[in-house]
PDB file of C-alpha atoms in Angstrom:
ATOM      1  CA  MET G   1      22.575  -5.325   1.379  1.00 42.00           C
ATOM      2  CA  ARG G   2      18.890  -5.002   2.418  1.00 52.00           C
ATOM      3  CA  ASN G   3      17.396  -7.238   5.212  1.00 46.00           C
ATOM      4  CA  LEU G   4      14.627  -8.971   4.631  1.00 48.00           C
ATOM      5  CA  THR G   5      14.221 -10.910   7.650  1.00 40.00           C
ATOM      6  CA  LEU G   6       9.810 -11.800   8.091  1.00 41.00           C
ATOM      7  CA  THR G   7       9.128 -11.770  11.827  1.00 37.00           C
ATOM      8  CA  THR G   8       5.643 -13.987  12.323  1.00 34.00           C
ATOM      9  CA  THR G   9       2.606 -12.753  13.560  1.00 36.00           C
ATOM     10  CA  SER G  10      -0.287 -14.199  15.375  1.00 32.00           C
ATOM     11  CA  THR G  11      -3.105 -14.776  12.094  1.00 34.00           C
ATOM     12  CA  SER G  12      -6.102 -12.097  12.762  1.00 39.00           C
ATOM     13  CA  THR G  13      -9.426 -13.694  12.797  1.00 38.00           C
ATOM     14  CA  ILE G  14     -11.826 -11.549  10.378  1.00 41.00           C
ATOM     15  CA  SER G  15     -15.533 -12.068  10.809  1.00 42.00           C
ATOM     16  CA  SER G  16     -17.236 -13.617   8.126  1.00 47.00           C
ATOM     17  CA  ALA G  17     -20.330 -10.728   8.866  1.00 50.00           C
ATOM     18  CA  ALA G  18     -17.517  -7.904   7.570  1.00 69.00           C
ATOM     19  CA  SER G  19     -18.703  -6.154   4.665  1.00 90.00           C
ATOM     20  CA  CYS G  20     -15.121  -4.417   3.536  1.00 94.00           C
ATOM     21  CA  PRO G  21     -15.567  -2.016   0.562  1.00 92.00           C
ATOM     22  CA  THR G  22     -13.199  -1.637  -2.416  1.00 94.00           C
ATOM     23  CA  ASP G  23     -13.966   1.494  -2.683  1.00 94.00           C
ATOM     24  CA  LEU G  24     -14.252   4.809  -0.557  1.00 96.00           C
ATOM     25  CA  GLU G  25     -17.514   5.043   0.109  1.00 91.00           C
ATOM     26  CA  GLY G  26     -17.573   4.834   3.533  1.00 92.00           C
ATOM     27  CA  GLU G  27     -14.762   5.951   5.913  1.00 96.00           C
ATOM     28  CA  TYR G  28     -11.429   5.273   4.920  1.00 98.00           C
ATOM     29  CA  GLN G  29      -7.066   5.866   5.424  1.00 98.00           C
ATOM     30  CA  PHE G  30      -5.019   7.200   2.696  1.00 98.00           C
ATOM     31  CA  PRO G  31      -1.612   7.372   3.305  1.00 99.00           C
ATOM     32  CA  HIS G  32       0.192   9.928   5.222  1.00 98.00           C
ATOM     33  CA  LEU G  33       3.045   9.348   3.999  1.00 99.00           C
ATOM     34  CA  ILE G  34       4.523   7.506   0.526  1.00 99.00           C
ATOM     35  CA  ILE G  35       8.775   7.208   0.645  1.00 99.00           C
ATOM     36  CA  PRO G  36      10.196   5.725  -2.555  1.00 99.00           C
ATOM     37  CA  VAL G  37      13.079   3.839  -2.138  1.00 99.00           C
ATOM     38  CA  ASN G  38      15.906   2.203  -4.918  1.00 99.00           C
ATOM     39  CA  LYS G  39      17.938   0.048  -4.695  1.00 98.00           C
ATOM     40  CA  SER G  40      20.104   1.173  -7.400  1.00 98.00           C
ATOM     41  CA  ALA G  41      20.858   4.073  -5.426  1.00 99.00           C
ATOM     42  CA  PRO G  42      20.317   1.890  -1.545  1.00 99.00           C
ATOM     43  CA  ASN G  43      21.999   4.865   0.748  1.00 99.00           C
ATOM     44  CA  ASN G  44      19.391   7.365  -0.905  1.00 99.00           C
ATOM     45  CA  ALA G  45      16.876   8.880   1.291  1.00 99.00           C
ATOM     46  CA  TYR G  46      14.405  10.617  -1.339  1.00 98.00           C
ATOM     47  CA  GLY G  47      12.064  11.782   1.586  1.00 97.00           C
ATOM     48  CA  THR G  48       8.514  12.065   1.218  1.00 97.00           C
ATOM     49  CA  SER G  49       6.647  12.023  -2.347  1.00 98.00           C
ATOM     50  CA  PHE G  50       3.310  12.328  -3.930  1.00 98.00           C
ATOM     51  CA  PHE G  51       3.938   9.553  -6.262  1.00 98.00           C
ATOM     52  CA  GLY G  52       3.049   5.622  -5.681  1.00 99.00           C
ATOM     53  CA  LYS G  53       6.211   4.405  -8.271  1.00 99.00           C
ATOM     54  CA  PHE G  54       7.353   0.327  -8.461  1.00 97.00           C
ATOM     55  CA  THR G  55      10.010  -0.308 -10.980  1.00 98.00           C
ATOM     56  CA  PRO G  56      12.658  -3.441 -11.052  1.00 98.00           C
ATOM     57  CA  GLU G  57      14.492  -0.250  -9.391  1.00 98.00           C
ATOM     58  CA  VAL G  58      12.281   1.553  -7.299  1.00 99.00           C
ATOM     59  CA  SER G  59       9.969   0.535  -4.737  1.00 99.00           C
ATOM     60  CA  SER G  60       7.593   2.559  -2.204  1.00 99.00           C
ATOM     61  CA  ILE G  61       6.749   2.411   1.072  1.00 99.00           C
ATOM     62  CA  PHE G  62       3.618   3.316   2.127  1.00 99.00           C
ATOM     63  CA  ASN G  63       2.690   4.789   6.191  1.00 99.00           C
ATOM     64  CA  PHE G  64      -0.358   4.800   7.716  1.00 99.00           C
ATOM     65  CA  ASP G  65      -2.488   6.104  10.557  1.00 99.00           C
ATOM     66  CA  ILE G  66      -5.150   3.871  11.743  1.00 99.00           C
ATOM     67  CA  PRO G  67      -7.612   6.135  13.943  1.00 98.00           C
ATOM     68  CA  PRO G  68      -8.545   4.658  17.367  1.00 98.00           C
ATOM     69  CA  SER G  69     -12.804   4.856  16.396  1.00 97.00           C
ATOM     70  CA  TYR G  70     -11.746   1.593  14.370  1.00 98.00           C
ATOM     71  CA  ALA G  71     -10.963  -0.839  17.406  1.00 98.00           C
ATOM     72  CA  GLY G  72     -12.464  -3.690  16.912  1.00 97.00           C
ATOM     73  CA  MET G  73     -13.328  -3.386  13.566  1.00 97.00           C
ATOM     74  CA  ASP G  74     -11.419  -5.068  10.538  1.00 98.00           C
ATOM     75  CA  CYS G  75      -9.850  -3.078   7.738  1.00 98.00           C
ATOM     76  CA  SER G  76      -9.224  -3.590   4.033  1.00 98.00           C
ATOM     77  CA  LEU G  77      -5.918  -2.769   2.170  1.00 99.00           C
ATOM     78  CA  ILE G  78      -7.204  -1.693  -1.658  1.00 99.00           C
ATOM     79  CA  PHE G  79      -5.905  -0.485  -4.444  1.00 99.00           C
ATOM     80  CA  LEU G  80      -7.496   1.218  -6.793  1.00 99.00           C
ATOM     81  CA  PHE G  81      -6.724   1.081 -10.318  1.00 99.00           C
ATOM     82  CA  PRO G  82      -8.581   3.470 -12.415  1.00 98.00           C
ATOM     83  CA  GLU G  83      -8.106   3.665 -16.958  1.00 98.00           C
ATOM     84  CA  LYS G  84      -6.128   6.900 -17.411  1.00 97.00           C
ATOM     85  CA  SER G  85      -9.176   8.319 -19.753  1.00 97.00           C
ATOM     86  CA  GLN G  86     -11.558   7.921 -16.439  1.00 97.00           C
ATOM     87  CA  LEU G  87      -8.583  10.451 -14.113  1.00 97.00           C
ATOM     88  CA  GLN G  88      -9.093  14.203 -13.809  1.00 95.00           C
ATOM     89  CA  THR G  89      -6.686  14.984 -11.560  1.00 96.00           C
ATOM     90  CA  SER G  90      -4.073  12.355 -11.605  1.00 96.00           C
ATOM     91  CA  THR G  91      -2.080  10.606 -13.884  1.00 96.00           C
ATOM     92  CA  TYR G  92      -0.214   7.484 -14.631  1.00 99.00           C
ATOM     93  CA  GLU G  93       2.344   5.310 -15.745  1.00 99.00           C
ATOM     94  CA  PHE G  94       2.374   1.755 -16.320  1.00 99.00           C
ATOM     95  CA  SER G  95       3.834  -1.248 -18.709  1.00 99.00           C
ATOM     96  CA  GLY G  96       4.600  -4.713 -17.945  1.00 99.00           C
ATOM     97  CA  PRO G  97       2.841  -7.471 -16.471  1.00 99.00           C
ATOM     98  CA  GLY G  98       1.240  -5.208 -13.864  1.00 99.00           C
ATOM     99  CA  ILE G  99       2.741  -7.500 -10.733  1.00 99.00           C
ATOM    100  CA  ILE G 100       3.116  -6.234  -7.625  1.00 99.00           C
ATOM    101  CA  ASP G 101       4.781  -7.539  -4.148  1.00 99.00           C
ATOM    102  CA  VAL G 102       2.928  -6.194  -1.335  1.00 99.00           C
ATOM    103  CA  LEU G 103       4.716  -6.571   2.075  1.00 99.00           C
ATOM    104  CA  GLN G 104       3.681  -4.961   5.963  1.00 99.00           C
ATOM    105  CA  LEU G 105       6.730  -3.660   7.426  1.00 99.00           C
ATOM    106  CA  ASN G 106       7.417  -3.929  11.375  1.00 98.00           C
ATOM    107  CA  GLN G 107       7.754  -0.321  11.258  1.00 98.00           C
ATOM    108  CA  ILE G 108       6.698   2.473  10.025  1.00 99.00           C
ATOM    109  CA  ALA G 109       8.877   4.594   7.620  1.00 99.00           C
ATOM    110  CA  ASP G 110      10.484   7.676   7.837  1.00 98.00           C
ATOM    111  CA  GLU G 111      11.907  10.988   5.408  1.00 98.00           C
ATOM    112  CA  SER G 112      15.520   8.921   6.311  1.00 98.00           C
ATOM    113  CA  THR G 113      14.654   5.792   5.066  1.00 99.00           C
ATOM    114  CA  THR G 114      16.582   4.094   2.699  1.00 99.00           C
ATOM    115  CA  TYR G 115      16.550   0.835   0.368  1.00 99.00           C
ATOM    116  CA  SER G 116      19.688  -0.305   2.983  1.00 99.00           C
ATOM    117  CA  ASN G 117      17.521   0.745   5.947  1.00 99.00           C
ATOM    118  CA  VAL G 118      13.762  -0.209   5.125  1.00 99.00           C
ATOM    119  CA  PRO G 119      12.310  -2.289   8.542  1.00 99.00           C
ATOM    120  CA  SER G 120      11.909  -5.576   8.385  1.00 99.00           C
ATOM    121  CA  ILE G 121       9.221  -7.849   7.138  1.00 99.00           C
ATOM    122  CA  GLN G 122       6.059  -7.937   9.126  1.00 98.00           C
ATOM    123  CA  LYS G 123       4.202  -9.874   6.741  1.00 98.00           C
ATOM    124  CA  ASN G 124       3.732 -10.951   2.959  1.00 98.00           C
ATOM    125  CA  TRP G 125       0.901 -10.113   1.451  1.00 98.00           C
ATOM    126  CA  GLY G 126       2.229 -11.911  -1.593  1.00 98.00           C
ATOM    127  CA  ASN G 127       1.453 -10.593  -5.172  1.00 97.00           C
ATOM    128  CA  ILE G 128      -1.413  -8.896  -6.785  1.00 98.00           C
ATOM    129  CA  THR G 129      -1.321  -8.745 -10.571  1.00 98.00           C
ATOM    130  CA  VAL G 130      -3.154  -5.179 -11.326  1.00 98.00           C
ATOM    131  CA  ALA G 131      -4.667  -4.050 -14.646  1.00 98.00           C
ATOM    132  CA  PRO G 132      -6.359  -0.447 -15.078  1.00 99.00           C
ATOM    133  CA  GLY G 133      -9.792  -0.609 -14.663  1.00 98.00           C
ATOM    134  CA  HIS G 134     -10.100  -2.756 -11.756  1.00 98.00           C
ATOM    135  CA  ASP G 135     -10.006  -2.095  -7.874  1.00 98.00           C
ATOM    136  CA  TYR G 136      -8.529  -4.931  -5.271  1.00 98.00           C
ATOM    137  CA  SER G 137      -8.450  -6.216  -2.201  1.00 97.00           C
ATOM    138  CA  ILE G 138      -5.291  -7.175  -0.939  1.00 98.00           C
ATOM    139  CA  ALA G 139      -5.716  -8.470   2.583  1.00 97.00           C
ATOM    140  CA  THR G 140      -8.158  -8.057   5.547  1.00 97.00           C
ATOM    141  CA  PHE G 141      -7.009  -7.730   9.169  1.00 98.00           C
ATOM    142  CA  ALA G 142      -7.696  -6.661  11.848  1.00 98.00           C
ATOM    143  CA  CYS G 143      -7.405  -2.865  12.597  1.00 98.00           C
ATOM    144  CA  PRO G 144      -4.700  -1.540  14.706  1.00 98.00           C
ATOM    145  CA  ALA G 145      -6.902   1.084  16.329  1.00 98.00           C
ATOM    146  CA  ASP G 146      -4.127   4.466  16.979  1.00 99.00           C
ATOM    147  CA  GLN G 147      -1.409   2.805  15.738  1.00 99.00           C
ATOM    148  CA  ALA G 148       0.472   4.029  12.420  1.00 99.00           C
ATOM    149  CA  ILE G 149       1.263   0.980   9.757  1.00 99.00           C
ATOM    150  CA  ALA G 150       3.204   0.274   6.247  1.00 99.00           C
ATOM    151  CA  PHE G 151       3.019  -1.301   3.733  1.00 99.00           C
ATOM    152  CA  GLU G 152       5.726  -1.833   0.803  1.00 99.00           C
ATOM    153  CA  LEU G 153       5.260  -2.273  -2.886  1.00 99.00           C
ATOM    154  CA  ILE G 154       7.432  -3.769  -4.673  1.00 99.00           C
ATOM    155  CA  SER G 155       7.429  -4.268  -8.373  1.00 98.00           C
ATOM    156  CA  GLU G 156       7.998  -7.898  -9.668  1.00 98.00           C
ATOM    157  CA  ASP G 157       8.952  -8.858 -13.709  1.00 98.00           C
ATOM    158  CA  GLY G 158       8.939  -6.263 -14.730  1.00 98.00           C
ATOM    159  CA  THR G 159       6.318  -4.180 -13.812  1.00 99.00           C
ATOM    160  CA  SER G 160       6.280   0.099 -14.359  1.00 99.00           C
ATOM    161  CA  LEU G 161       4.232   2.147 -12.081  1.00 99.00           C
ATOM    162  CA  SER G 162       4.564   5.113 -11.525  1.00 99.00           C
ATOM    163  CA  TYR G 163       1.324   7.195 -10.277  1.00 99.00           C
ATOM    164  CA  PHE G 164      -0.072  10.599  -8.168  1.00 98.00           C
ATOM    165  CA  GLN G 165      -2.124   9.547  -5.088  1.00 98.00           C
ATOM    166  CA  ASP G 166      -4.897  10.836  -5.594  1.00 98.00           C
ATOM    167  CA  TYR G 167      -8.532  10.042  -3.681  1.00 96.00           C
ATOM    168  CA  ASN G 168     -10.618  12.965  -6.001  1.00 94.00           C
ATOM    169  CA  PRO G 169     -12.886  10.802  -8.058  1.00 94.00           C
ATOM    170  CA  PRO G 170     -11.585   8.559  -9.421  1.00 97.00           C
ATOM    171  CA  PRO G 171      -9.695   7.586  -6.731  1.00 98.00           C
ATOM    172  CA  ILE G 172      -6.053   6.017  -7.942  1.00 99.00           C
ATOM    173  CA  GLY G 173      -3.650   4.335  -5.053  1.00 99.00           C
ATOM    174  CA  LEU G 174      -3.122   2.335  -2.265  1.00 99.00           C
ATOM    175  CA  TYR G 175      -5.795   3.088   0.581  1.00 99.00           C
ATOM    176  CA  ILE G 176      -7.912   1.574   3.869  1.00 99.00           C
ATOM    177  CA  SER G 177     -10.887   1.008   4.231  1.00 98.00           C
ATOM    178  CA  LYS G 178     -12.995   0.412   7.182  1.00 97.00           C
ATOM    179  CA  CYS G 179     -15.074  -2.808   6.878  1.00 97.00           C
ATOM    180  CA  THR G 180     -19.231  -2.540   8.218  1.00 89.00           C
ATOM    181  CA  MET G 181     -20.464  -4.943   9.520  1.00 78.00           C
ATOM    182  CA  GLU G 182     -23.487  -6.284   8.242  1.00 68.00           C
TER     183      GLU G 182
END
């Protein structure tokens, strides 16, 4: 059985003067590792993937490396979901209501991570409801400069989404953008 322990952390204060983009116009980070985990095969490690996948059986963990230059800045976790007809170098399959639960994990995943040994939850950022043609700001937080962080995205209510993570125009997937001071 999977450990879903929530560890409490202090909340961060976000500057009201910060502008946090929901696109890739400024500085941003893409996931350096995407790990799928499958609750129907809880002890199987699938290694790294280029695809984000959220189905009733499979969730994906995204590792991000935050550079030292982000010290003292705010970061925004964003999900970009263009219309399929806009994509040039990627594609996706999508069905269901589009509800995805977003969890920040206490540790990053690695190629041996399975559903049974997913790191514990640091913070549940709640559900987002996604639909093609929209960009989403999921959470804004103090950038953990010079650290790696991980987020798990989990299907809710029968949502099924599988896409090739791609920053080519138009980008699709999960990213962290650096907020700028206004």
